[in-house]
C-alpha angles and dihedrals in degrees: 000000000000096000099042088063101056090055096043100108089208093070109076128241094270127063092229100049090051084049087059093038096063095038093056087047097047087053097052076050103050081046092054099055087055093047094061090035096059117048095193091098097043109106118172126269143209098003103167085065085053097056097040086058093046085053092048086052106049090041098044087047081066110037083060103052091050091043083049102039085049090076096022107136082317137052130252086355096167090037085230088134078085101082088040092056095124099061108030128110137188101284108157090195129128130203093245086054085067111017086081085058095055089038081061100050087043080051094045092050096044086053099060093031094064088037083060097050089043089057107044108103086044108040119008095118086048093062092035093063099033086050094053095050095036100050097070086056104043082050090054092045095046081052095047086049094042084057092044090050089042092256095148109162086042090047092057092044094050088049090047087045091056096044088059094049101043081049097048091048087061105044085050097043102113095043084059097089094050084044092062102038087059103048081046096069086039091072095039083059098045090042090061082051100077095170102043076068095060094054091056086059096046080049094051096047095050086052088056090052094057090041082062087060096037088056109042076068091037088061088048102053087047090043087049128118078231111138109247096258081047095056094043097052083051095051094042087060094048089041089059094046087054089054095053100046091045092046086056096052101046089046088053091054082049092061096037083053099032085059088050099056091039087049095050101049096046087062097039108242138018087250095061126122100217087068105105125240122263100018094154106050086042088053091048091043094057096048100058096035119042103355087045091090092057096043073057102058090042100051089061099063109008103085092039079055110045094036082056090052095049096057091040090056093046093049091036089053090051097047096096117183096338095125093182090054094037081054103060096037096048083054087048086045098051092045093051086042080058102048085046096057086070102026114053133129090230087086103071079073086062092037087053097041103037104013095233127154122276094252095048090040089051097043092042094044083045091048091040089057090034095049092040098045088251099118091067082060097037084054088048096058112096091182098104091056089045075051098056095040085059087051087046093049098045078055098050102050079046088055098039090059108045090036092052092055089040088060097062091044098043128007100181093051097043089098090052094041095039109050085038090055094046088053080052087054096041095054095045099043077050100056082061094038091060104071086067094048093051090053097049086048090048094045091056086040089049093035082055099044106042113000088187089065082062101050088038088058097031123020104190103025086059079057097045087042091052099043087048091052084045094055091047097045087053093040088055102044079049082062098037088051087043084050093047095055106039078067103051083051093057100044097050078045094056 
């Protein structure tokens, strides 16, 4: 333990000064366990966010309906193609021709979604490998078969698509054993957590209840004597609604999970009596009630983000000497630094501990990794992106089955159903995704507030976590000295 210490990068240089440091953080910890624990500090927050989602909500529900009703066993049923009579065209479909399609890909998304959960204690690292090498393929094969169905803008998204992922995977290639060892002890956290479990399942069956809805609309835009611009204009609003709505869901299962695994290594194991009664419904309780408004707000930027900054990391460390290209990365990498400083999924931790705002939770949980040395390991992780190609891939088998009967039924509408029906999987697969993911982003936070929760929880993972952040801190002070250099040489050359 000794020795893991001393290499540990967040104790300071003096003994003393170390001595101060943890007792400072075991204190915020200690507090924070208080803090989730007691309800009587929380105040709502965000609550703007909070009604313009409610609104979006209520009016999209019936937009829907009517969208749905219009084509519902009659045409034009509430004569509302009308106002639409410059676009339409002779289309002869009905909702009910295309609402089975979209029960199959909710099916079909249910379906991996709970596998996933079912097998997580047995073969999660199993599926985690096999996801990140099969991806690149099963892209290359849906955009063989796009161009062979005449798919040809899908076809080119699908192959760009494949050539990202086959790049990113190896710019990323040798993050990928620390990745998985520490998704690995995420699962071994969220296993020992039975009933966090449970609530990824109630979640997953709410979102299902609002897919019936969704696409119940859904089945009348694409049934609609729309022109095809008009449908897709349609479909792209509603496209964007789902994401956000699934995006909310999944992030308030990230902060009642999050609370659990704080919870449960500030009192050093899930059997200990010190943990307070009731933390999950209090967790619950405080996600959908006064922290709802900021899981909100978040939902809305910080995917887009981090899935921009992950791309931008794996190009920026493959650039080599190329000073023009390094240029105009390194300007895109510090914007999006910037945006994440205040955008970060790292935040729900905070949302679900302190009951802050999104903004304050994401600045405070930035400066907290940033102050401690965290951040060079946090940038290191790659288990958020093995995360989302699980997500992808649970979409894109959605999205292959229903497209592919679609295809037999109606040729002309297998783009609109099909890439719908992936966005259905992907929400769904993700609702299951997420408990990982809460569990990789509380054990950081933890690891940066108070190093000693971890060891306490994991002996030797504590030590495999603090020579790794050893290695990058040093990693990164070899290039800063390099950079340094180079530019005293230039400037005793010019």
């Amino acid at each position: 333990m000794s020795d893991s210490q001393s290499r540990s990068p967040i104790s300071s240089s003096s003994s003393s000064s170390a001595t101060d440091q943890n007792v400072s953080r075991s204190q915020r910890s200690g507090d924070g366990g208080q803090t989730l624990a007691s309800g009587s500090s929380r105040h709502w927050r965000d609550i703007f966010w909070l009604a313009v989602f409610m609104l979006h909500m209520v009016l999209l529900g019936f937009g829907l309906t009517v969208l749905g009703l219009n084509r519902f066993q009659k045409k034009d049923r509430l004569n509302i193609d009308k106002y639409a009579a410059g676009i339409t065209e002779h289309h002869e479909g009905l909702t009910e021709d295309y609402w089975p399609m979209y029960a199959v890909a909710g099916g079909v998304g249910t379906a991996l979604g709970c596998a996933w959960l079912l097998l997580l204690g047995s073969r999660a690292n199993q599926m985690m490998k096999f996801t990140v090498h099969i991806l690149t393929t099963y892209l290359a094969v849906i955009s063989v078969l796009c161009f062979w169905g005449e798919q040809f803008f899908w076809g080119v998204v699908f192959a760009i698509g494949a050539a990202l992922q086959f790049l990113y995977i190896i710019s990323v290639i040798d993050r990928l054993p620390f990745t998985m060892l520490v998704l690995q002890k995420s699962v071994k956290m969220v296993w020992s957590l039975p009933e966090v479990m449970r609530v990824a399942y109630a979640f997953m069956f709410v979102m299902l209840l609002w897919m019936g809805l969704w696409s119940f609309g859904a089945a009348g835009v694409v049934a609609s004597s729309l022109g095809e611009s008009g449908c897709w204009w349609l479909l792209v609003v509603l496209s964007v609604s789902l994401f956000w709505t699934g995006a909310v869901l999944c992030n308030t299962v990230h902060v009642i999970v999050s609370g659990m695994v704080f919870l449960v290594l500030i009192h050093g194991g899930r059997e200990a009596s010190s943990i307070p009664p009731n933390s999950l419904i209090k967790s619950l309780q405080y996600a959908v009630t006064t922290s709802f408004g900021s899981i909100c707000y978040g939902s809305l930027f910080t995917a887009a983000i981090r899935t921009l900054r992950w791309e931008i990391r794996g190009v920026r460390s493959k650039i080599g000497n190329n000073e023009c290209l390094l240029c105009c990365v390194d300007f895109l990498f510090h914007l999006v630094e910037t945006l994440v400083r205040f955008f970060n999924k790292y935040a729900y931790v905070q949302i679900a501990v302190y009951g802050k705002s999104f903004n304050h939770s994401a600045r405070d949980a930035w400066e907290l990794f940033q102050s401690t040395g965290v951040e060079a390991l946090v940038a290191y992780d790659c288990s958020g992106a093995v995360l989302l190609m699980g997500t992808l891939m649970g979409g894109l088998v959605t999205g292959t089955c229903t497209g592919v009967w679609t295809w037999f039924e109606s040729r002309d509408r297998v783009s609109m159903v099909g890439s719908t029906a992936m966005l259905m999987g992907m929400v769904l697969v993700g609702l299951a995704m997420v408990v990982v993911e809460s569990a990789v982003t509380s054990i950081y936070i933890c690891y940066a507030e108070d190093p000693l929760l971890i060891h306490r929880w994991d002996a030797e993972f504590f030590n495999q976590m603090s020579e790794m952040l050893h290695q990058r801190l040093q990693h990164r002070s070899a290039r800063a000295r390099e950079v340094l250099t180079h530019t005293r040489l230039d400037g005793h050359s010019a």
